[in-house]
CSV table of C-alpha atoms in Angstrom, one decimal:
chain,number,residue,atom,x,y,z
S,1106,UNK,CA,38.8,-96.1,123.3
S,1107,UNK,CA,39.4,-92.5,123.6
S,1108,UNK,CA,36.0,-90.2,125.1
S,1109,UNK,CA,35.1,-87.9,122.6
S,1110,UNK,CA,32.3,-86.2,121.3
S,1111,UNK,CA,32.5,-87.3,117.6
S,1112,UNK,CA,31.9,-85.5,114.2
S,1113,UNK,CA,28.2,-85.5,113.0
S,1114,UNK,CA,27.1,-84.7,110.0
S,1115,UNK,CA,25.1,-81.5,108.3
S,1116,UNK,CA,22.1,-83.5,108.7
S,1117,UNK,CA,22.4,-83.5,112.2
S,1118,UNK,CA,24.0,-80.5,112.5
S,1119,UNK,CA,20.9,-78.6,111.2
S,1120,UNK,CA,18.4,-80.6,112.9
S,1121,UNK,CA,19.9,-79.9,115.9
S,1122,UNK,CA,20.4,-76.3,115.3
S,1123,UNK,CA,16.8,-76.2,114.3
S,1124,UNK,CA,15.6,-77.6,117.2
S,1125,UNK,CA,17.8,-75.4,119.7
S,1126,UNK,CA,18.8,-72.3,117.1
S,1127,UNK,CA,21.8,-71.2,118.9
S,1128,UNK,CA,24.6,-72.4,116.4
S,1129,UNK,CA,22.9,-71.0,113.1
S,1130,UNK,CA,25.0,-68.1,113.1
S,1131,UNK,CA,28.0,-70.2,112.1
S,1132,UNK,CA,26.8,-72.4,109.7
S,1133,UNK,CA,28.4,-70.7,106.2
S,1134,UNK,CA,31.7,-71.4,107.7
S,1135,UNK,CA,31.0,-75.4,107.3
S,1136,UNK,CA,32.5,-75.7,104.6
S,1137,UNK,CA,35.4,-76.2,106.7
S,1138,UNK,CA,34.1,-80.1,107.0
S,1139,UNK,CA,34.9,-79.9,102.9
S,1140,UNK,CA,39.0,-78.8,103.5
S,1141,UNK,CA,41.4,-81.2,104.0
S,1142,UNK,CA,42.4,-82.2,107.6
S,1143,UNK,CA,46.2,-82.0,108.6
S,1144,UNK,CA,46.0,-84.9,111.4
S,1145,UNK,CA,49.2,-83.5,113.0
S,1146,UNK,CA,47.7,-79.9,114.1
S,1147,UNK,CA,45.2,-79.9,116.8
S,1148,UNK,CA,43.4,-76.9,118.6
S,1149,UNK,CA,44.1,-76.8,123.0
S,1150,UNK,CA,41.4,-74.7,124.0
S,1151,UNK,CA,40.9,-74.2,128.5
S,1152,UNK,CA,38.8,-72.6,130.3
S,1153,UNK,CA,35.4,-70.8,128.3
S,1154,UNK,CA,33.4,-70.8,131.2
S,1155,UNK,CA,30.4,-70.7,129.8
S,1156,UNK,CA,26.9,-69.9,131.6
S,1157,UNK,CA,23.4,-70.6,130.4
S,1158,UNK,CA,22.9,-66.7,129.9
S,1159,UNK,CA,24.9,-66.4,126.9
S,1160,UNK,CA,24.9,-62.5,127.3
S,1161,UNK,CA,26.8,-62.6,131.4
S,1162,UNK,CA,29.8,-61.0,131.3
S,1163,UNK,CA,32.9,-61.2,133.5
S,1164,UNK,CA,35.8,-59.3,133.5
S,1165,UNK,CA,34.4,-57.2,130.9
S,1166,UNK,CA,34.2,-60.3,128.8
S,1167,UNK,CA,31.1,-62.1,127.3
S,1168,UNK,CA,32.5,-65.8,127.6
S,1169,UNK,CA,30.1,-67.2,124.3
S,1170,UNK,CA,30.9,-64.3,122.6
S,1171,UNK,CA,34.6,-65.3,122.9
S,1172,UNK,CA,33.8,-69.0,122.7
S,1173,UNK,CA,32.3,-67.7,119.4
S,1174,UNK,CA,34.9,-66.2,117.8
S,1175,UNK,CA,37.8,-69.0,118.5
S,1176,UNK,CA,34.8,-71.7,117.0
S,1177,UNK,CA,34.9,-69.0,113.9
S,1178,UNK,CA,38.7,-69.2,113.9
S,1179,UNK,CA,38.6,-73.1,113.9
S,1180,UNK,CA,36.4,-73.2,111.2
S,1181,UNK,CA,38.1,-70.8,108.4
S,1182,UNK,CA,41.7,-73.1,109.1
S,1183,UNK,CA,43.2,-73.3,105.7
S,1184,UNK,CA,43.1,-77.0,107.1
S,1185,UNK,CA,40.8,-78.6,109.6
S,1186,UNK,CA,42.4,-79.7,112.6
S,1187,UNK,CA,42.5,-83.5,113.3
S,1188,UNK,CA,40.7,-82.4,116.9
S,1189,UNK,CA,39.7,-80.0,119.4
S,1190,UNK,CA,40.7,-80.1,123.4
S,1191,UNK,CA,39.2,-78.2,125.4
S,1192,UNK,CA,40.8,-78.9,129.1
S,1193,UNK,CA,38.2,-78.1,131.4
S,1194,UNK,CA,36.0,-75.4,133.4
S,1195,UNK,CA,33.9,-76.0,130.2
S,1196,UNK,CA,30.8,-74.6,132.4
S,1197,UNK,CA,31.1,-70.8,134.5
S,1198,UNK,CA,30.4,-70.9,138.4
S,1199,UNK,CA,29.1,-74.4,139.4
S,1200,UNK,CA,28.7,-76.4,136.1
S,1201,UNK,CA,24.6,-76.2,136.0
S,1202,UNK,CA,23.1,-78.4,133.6
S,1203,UNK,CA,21.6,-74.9,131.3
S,1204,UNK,CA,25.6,-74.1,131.0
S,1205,UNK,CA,26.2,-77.3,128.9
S,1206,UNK,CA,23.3,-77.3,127.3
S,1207,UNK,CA,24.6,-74.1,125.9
S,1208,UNK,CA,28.3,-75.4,125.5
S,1209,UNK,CA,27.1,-78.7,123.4
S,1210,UNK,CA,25.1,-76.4,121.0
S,1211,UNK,CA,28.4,-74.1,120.3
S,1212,UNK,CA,30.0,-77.2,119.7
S,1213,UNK,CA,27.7,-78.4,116.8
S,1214,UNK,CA,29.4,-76.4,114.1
S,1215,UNK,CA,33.1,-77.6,115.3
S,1216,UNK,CA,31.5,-81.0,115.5
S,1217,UNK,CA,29.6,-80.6,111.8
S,1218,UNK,CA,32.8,-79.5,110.1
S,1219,UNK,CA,34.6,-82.8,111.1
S,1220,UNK,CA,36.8,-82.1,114.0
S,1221,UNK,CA,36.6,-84.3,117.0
S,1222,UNK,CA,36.3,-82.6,120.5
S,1223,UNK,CA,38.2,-84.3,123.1
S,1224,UNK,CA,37.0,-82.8,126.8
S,1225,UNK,CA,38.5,-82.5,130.4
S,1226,UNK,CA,36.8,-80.9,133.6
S,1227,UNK,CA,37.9,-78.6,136.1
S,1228,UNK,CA,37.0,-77.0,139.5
S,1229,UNK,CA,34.1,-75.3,138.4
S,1230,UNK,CA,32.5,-78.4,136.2
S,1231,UNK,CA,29.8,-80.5,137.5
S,1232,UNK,CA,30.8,-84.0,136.3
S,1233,UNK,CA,27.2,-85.4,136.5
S,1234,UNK,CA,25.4,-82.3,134.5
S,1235,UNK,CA,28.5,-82.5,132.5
S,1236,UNK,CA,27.7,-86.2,131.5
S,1237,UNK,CA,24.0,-85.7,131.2
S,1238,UNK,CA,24.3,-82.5,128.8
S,1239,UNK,CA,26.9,-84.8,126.3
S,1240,UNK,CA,25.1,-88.0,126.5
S,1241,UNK,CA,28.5,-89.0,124.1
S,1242,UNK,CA,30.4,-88.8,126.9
S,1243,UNK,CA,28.1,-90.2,129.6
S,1244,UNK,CA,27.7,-93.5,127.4
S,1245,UNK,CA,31.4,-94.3,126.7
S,1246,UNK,CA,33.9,-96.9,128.6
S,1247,UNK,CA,35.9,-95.0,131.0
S,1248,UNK,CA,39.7,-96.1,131.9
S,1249,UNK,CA,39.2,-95.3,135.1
S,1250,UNK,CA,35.5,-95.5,136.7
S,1251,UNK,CA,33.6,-92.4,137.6
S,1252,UNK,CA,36.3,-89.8,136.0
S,1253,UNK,CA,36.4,-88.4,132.7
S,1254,UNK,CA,40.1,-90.1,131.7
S,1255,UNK,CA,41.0,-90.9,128.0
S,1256,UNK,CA,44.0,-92.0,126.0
S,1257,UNK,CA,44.2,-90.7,122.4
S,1258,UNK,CA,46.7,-92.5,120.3
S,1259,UNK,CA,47.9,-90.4,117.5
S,1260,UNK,CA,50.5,-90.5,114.9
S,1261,UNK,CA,53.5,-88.1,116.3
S,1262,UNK,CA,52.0,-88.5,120.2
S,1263,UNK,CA,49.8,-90.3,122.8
S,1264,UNK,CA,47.6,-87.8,124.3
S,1265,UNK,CA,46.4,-88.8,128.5
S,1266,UNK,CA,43.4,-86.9,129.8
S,1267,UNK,CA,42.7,-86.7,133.2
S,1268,UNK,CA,40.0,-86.1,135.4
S,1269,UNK,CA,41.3,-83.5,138.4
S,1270,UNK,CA,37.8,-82.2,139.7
S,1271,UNK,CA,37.4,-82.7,143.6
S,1272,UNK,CA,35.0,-80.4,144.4
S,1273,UNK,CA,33.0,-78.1,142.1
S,1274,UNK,CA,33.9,-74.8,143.4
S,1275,UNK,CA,36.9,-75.3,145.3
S,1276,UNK,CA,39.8,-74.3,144.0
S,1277,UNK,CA,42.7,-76.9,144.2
S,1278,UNK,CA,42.1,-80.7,142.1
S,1279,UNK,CA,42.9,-83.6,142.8
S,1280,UNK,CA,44.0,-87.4,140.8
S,1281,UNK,CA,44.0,-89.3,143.3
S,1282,UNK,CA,45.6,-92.7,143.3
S,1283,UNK,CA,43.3,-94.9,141.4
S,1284,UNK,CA,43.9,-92.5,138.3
S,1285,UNK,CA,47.5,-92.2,139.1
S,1286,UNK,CA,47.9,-95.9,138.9
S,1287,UNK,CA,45.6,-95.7,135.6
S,1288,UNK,CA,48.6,-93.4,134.7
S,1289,UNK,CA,51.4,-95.3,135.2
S,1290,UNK,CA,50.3,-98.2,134.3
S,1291,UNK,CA,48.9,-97.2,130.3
S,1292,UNK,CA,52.4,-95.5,130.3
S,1293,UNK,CA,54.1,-98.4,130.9
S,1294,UNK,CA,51.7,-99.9,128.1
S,1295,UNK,CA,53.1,-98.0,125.6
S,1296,UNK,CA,56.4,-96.6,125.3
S,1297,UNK,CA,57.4,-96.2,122.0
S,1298,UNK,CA,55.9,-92.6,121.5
S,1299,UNK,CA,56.1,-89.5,122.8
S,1300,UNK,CA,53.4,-89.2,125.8
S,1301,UNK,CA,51.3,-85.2,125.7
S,1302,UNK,CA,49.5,-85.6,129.6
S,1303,UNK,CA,46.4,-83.0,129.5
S,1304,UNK,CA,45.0,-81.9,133.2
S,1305,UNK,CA,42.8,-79.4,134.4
S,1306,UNK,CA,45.0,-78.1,137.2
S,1307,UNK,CA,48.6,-76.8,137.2
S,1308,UNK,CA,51.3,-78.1,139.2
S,1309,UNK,CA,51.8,-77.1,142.3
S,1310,UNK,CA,54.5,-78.5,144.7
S,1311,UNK,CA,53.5,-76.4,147.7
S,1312,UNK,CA,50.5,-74.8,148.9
S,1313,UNK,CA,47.0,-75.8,147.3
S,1314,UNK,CA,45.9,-73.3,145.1
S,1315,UNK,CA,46.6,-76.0,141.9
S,1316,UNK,CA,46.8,-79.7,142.2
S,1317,UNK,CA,47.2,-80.9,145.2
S,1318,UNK,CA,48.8,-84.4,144.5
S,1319,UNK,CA,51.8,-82.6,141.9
S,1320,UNK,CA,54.6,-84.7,143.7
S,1321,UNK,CA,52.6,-88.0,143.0
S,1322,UNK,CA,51.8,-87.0,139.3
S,1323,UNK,CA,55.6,-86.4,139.1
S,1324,UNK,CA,56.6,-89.7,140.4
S,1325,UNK,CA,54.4,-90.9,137.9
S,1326,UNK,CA,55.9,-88.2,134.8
S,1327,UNK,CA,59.5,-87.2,135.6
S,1328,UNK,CA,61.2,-91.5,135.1
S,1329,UNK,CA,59.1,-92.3,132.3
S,1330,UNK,CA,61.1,-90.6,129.4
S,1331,UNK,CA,58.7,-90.5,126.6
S,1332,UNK,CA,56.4,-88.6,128.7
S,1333,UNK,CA,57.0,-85.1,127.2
S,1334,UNK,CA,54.5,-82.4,127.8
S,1335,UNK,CA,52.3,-81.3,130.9
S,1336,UNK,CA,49.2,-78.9,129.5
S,1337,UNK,CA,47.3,-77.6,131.8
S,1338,UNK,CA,44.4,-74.8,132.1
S,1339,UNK,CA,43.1,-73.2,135.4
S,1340,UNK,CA,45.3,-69.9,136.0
S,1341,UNK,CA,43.9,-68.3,132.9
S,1342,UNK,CA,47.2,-67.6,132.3
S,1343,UNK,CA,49.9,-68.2,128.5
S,1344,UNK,CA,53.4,-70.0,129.4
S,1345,UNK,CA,55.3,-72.1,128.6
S,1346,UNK,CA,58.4,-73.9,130.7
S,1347,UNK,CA,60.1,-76.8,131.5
S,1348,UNK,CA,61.0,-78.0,134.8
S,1349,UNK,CA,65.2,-80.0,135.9
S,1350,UNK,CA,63.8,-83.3,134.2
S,1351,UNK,CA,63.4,-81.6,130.8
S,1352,UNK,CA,59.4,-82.0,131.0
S,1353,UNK,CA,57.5,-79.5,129.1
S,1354,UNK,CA,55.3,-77.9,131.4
S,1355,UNK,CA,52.3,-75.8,128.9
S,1356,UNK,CA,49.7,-73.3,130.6
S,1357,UNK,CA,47.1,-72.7,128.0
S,1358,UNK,CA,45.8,-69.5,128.1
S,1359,UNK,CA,42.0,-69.2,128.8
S,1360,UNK,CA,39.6,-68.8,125.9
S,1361,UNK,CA,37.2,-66.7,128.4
S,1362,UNK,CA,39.0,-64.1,130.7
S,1363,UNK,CA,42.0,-63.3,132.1
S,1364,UNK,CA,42.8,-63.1,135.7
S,1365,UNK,CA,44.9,-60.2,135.5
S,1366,UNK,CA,44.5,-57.2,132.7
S,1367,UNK,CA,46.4,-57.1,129.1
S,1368,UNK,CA,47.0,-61.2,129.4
S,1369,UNK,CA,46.4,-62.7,126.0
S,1370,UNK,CA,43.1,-65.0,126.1
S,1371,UNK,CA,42.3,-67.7,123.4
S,1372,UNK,CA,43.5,-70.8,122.5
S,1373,UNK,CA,46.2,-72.6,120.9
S,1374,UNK,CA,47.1,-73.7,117.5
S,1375,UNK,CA,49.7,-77.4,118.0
S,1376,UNK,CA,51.3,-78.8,115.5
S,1377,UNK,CA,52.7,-82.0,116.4
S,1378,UNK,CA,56.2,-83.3,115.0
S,1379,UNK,CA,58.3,-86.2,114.9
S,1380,UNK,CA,61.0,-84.4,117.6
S,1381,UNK,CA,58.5,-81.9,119.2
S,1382,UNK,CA,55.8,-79.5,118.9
S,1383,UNK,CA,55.0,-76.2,117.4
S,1384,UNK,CA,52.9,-74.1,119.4
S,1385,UNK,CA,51.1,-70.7,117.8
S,1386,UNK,CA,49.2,-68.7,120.2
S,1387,UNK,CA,45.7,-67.4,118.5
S,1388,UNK,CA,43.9,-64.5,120.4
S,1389,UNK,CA,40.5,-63.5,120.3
S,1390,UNK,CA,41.8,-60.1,120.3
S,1391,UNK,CA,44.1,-60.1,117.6
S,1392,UNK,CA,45.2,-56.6,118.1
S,1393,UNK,CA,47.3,-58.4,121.3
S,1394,UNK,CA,51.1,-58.0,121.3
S,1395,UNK,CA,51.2,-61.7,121.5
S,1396,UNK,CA,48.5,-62.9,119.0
S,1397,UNK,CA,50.4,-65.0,116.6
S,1398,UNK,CA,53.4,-66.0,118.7
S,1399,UNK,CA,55.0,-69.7,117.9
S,1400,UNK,CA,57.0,-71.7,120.4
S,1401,UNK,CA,58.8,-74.4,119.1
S,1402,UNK,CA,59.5,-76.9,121.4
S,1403,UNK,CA,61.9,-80.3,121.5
S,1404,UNK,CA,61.1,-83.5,123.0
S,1405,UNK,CA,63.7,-84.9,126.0
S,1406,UNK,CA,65.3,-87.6,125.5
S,1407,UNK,CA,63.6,-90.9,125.8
């Protein structure tokens, strides 16, 4: 079973937002949970960052305000996505337990309006606060012990989440080989569809500013031909490449801040297909020369 934080209902949504009174602001937009749901699109969301003080700003960005505005987007879809990922560094700084606190009540009108939200962690999560914020997650059947791993099965795809937090705070990640055998061995499981692997931490094949066990991960990717698409977060960066093997390799942008001035930040708007994937980039300044840009992508053959 995939872990998730699953939909809830008004009910719930308003009781909770009663009791902690931080999502209320966004509660006209759920009628979004009354719109159809196109199960092939899907929202990739890295990197919000968010602190307990939802007024801190870095880079000359308030993180919830941003985190704000792409739930806002989400919510006035023409169609609801079938779910939200959001692929780590869900907290700012050192993942204290106030920071997702505030991150599970922004979720609650995502959450009320029907979309699942399928989560990651990164360098600067706390996996423990993390699981005792999102009692969801905390409760449900891991893969792979101790590591916030998942397998999605979905029509067009089969999404892999992987856990590559090390150590809060420091910069590189790591799999490590219980998770990379996890890997391999849930690929080898099921090889009829196209295989979407979400991490935290870019590739990197020297150095260790990103992950530090890329060659292992690409053992694991490269001869295993319905794996497709590498997404990662971490370099608060937009691109898109592919690397000799024909692997997609997908740097979402960051929905906080940008490391260096004029990048786009925001999320990602997928739309899954038979033979690929259509990728719109959504910014939360939409005055951005890129806001609105679409990549479509085609699969390697299998």
């Amino acid at each position: 079973m995939p872990i998730y934080l699953p939909p809830i209902s008004r009910r719930q949504f308003l009781a909770r937002s009663l009791a902690g009174g931080a999502a209320l602001a966004l509660h006209p937009r759920l009628f979004a949970a009354e719109k159809p749901a196109d199960l092939n699109s899907w929202a990739l969301l890295a990197d919000p960052h968010l602190a307990a003080d939802r007024t801190m700003v870095v880079r000359e960005v308030n993180m919830t305000d941003h985190f704000t505005a792409v739930a806002r987007e989400l919510l006035e879809l023409p169609q609801r996505p079938a779910g939200v990922f959001i692929d780590g560094d869900c907290a700012y700084g050192s993942g204290q337990l106030d920071d997702y606190r505030l991150f599970a009540d922004l979720l609650k009108p995502i959450r009320a309006a029907q979309m699942p939200v399928h989560l990651t962690v990164g360098n600067h999560d706390d996996r423990e606060h993390f699981w005792e914020a999102l009692p969801e997650e905390k409760a449900a059947q891991r893969p792979v012990a101790d590591r916030q791993a998942s397998l999605l099965r979905t029509e067009h795809a089969n999404w892999f989440l992987l856990d590559s937090l090390e150590k809060t705070q420091a910069t590189p990640g790591l799999l490590g080989k219980v998770q990379l055998d996890w890997l391999a061995s849930a690929l080898d499981a099921n090889p009829g569809k196209p295989a979407l692997v979400m991490i935290h931490h870019n590739p990197f094949l020297s150095g260790n500013m990103g992950l530090k066990d890329t060659a292992a991960l690409f053992e694991v990717l490269r001869p295993r031909k319905q794996v497709k698409a590498y997404f990662y977060g971490h370099t608060h960066a937009w691109n898109v490449g592919q690397d000799d093997s024909g692997l997609h390799l997908i740097n979402l942008p960051a929905v906080s801040y940008a490391f260096t001035a004029g990048l786009p930040t925001g999320w990602v708007h997928a739309t899954l297909q038979p033979d690929g994937i259509k990728l719109e980039l959504r910014c939360v300044d939409q005055t951005h020369k890129s806001h609105g840009q679409v990549t479509q992508l085609r699969w390697r053959a299998s």
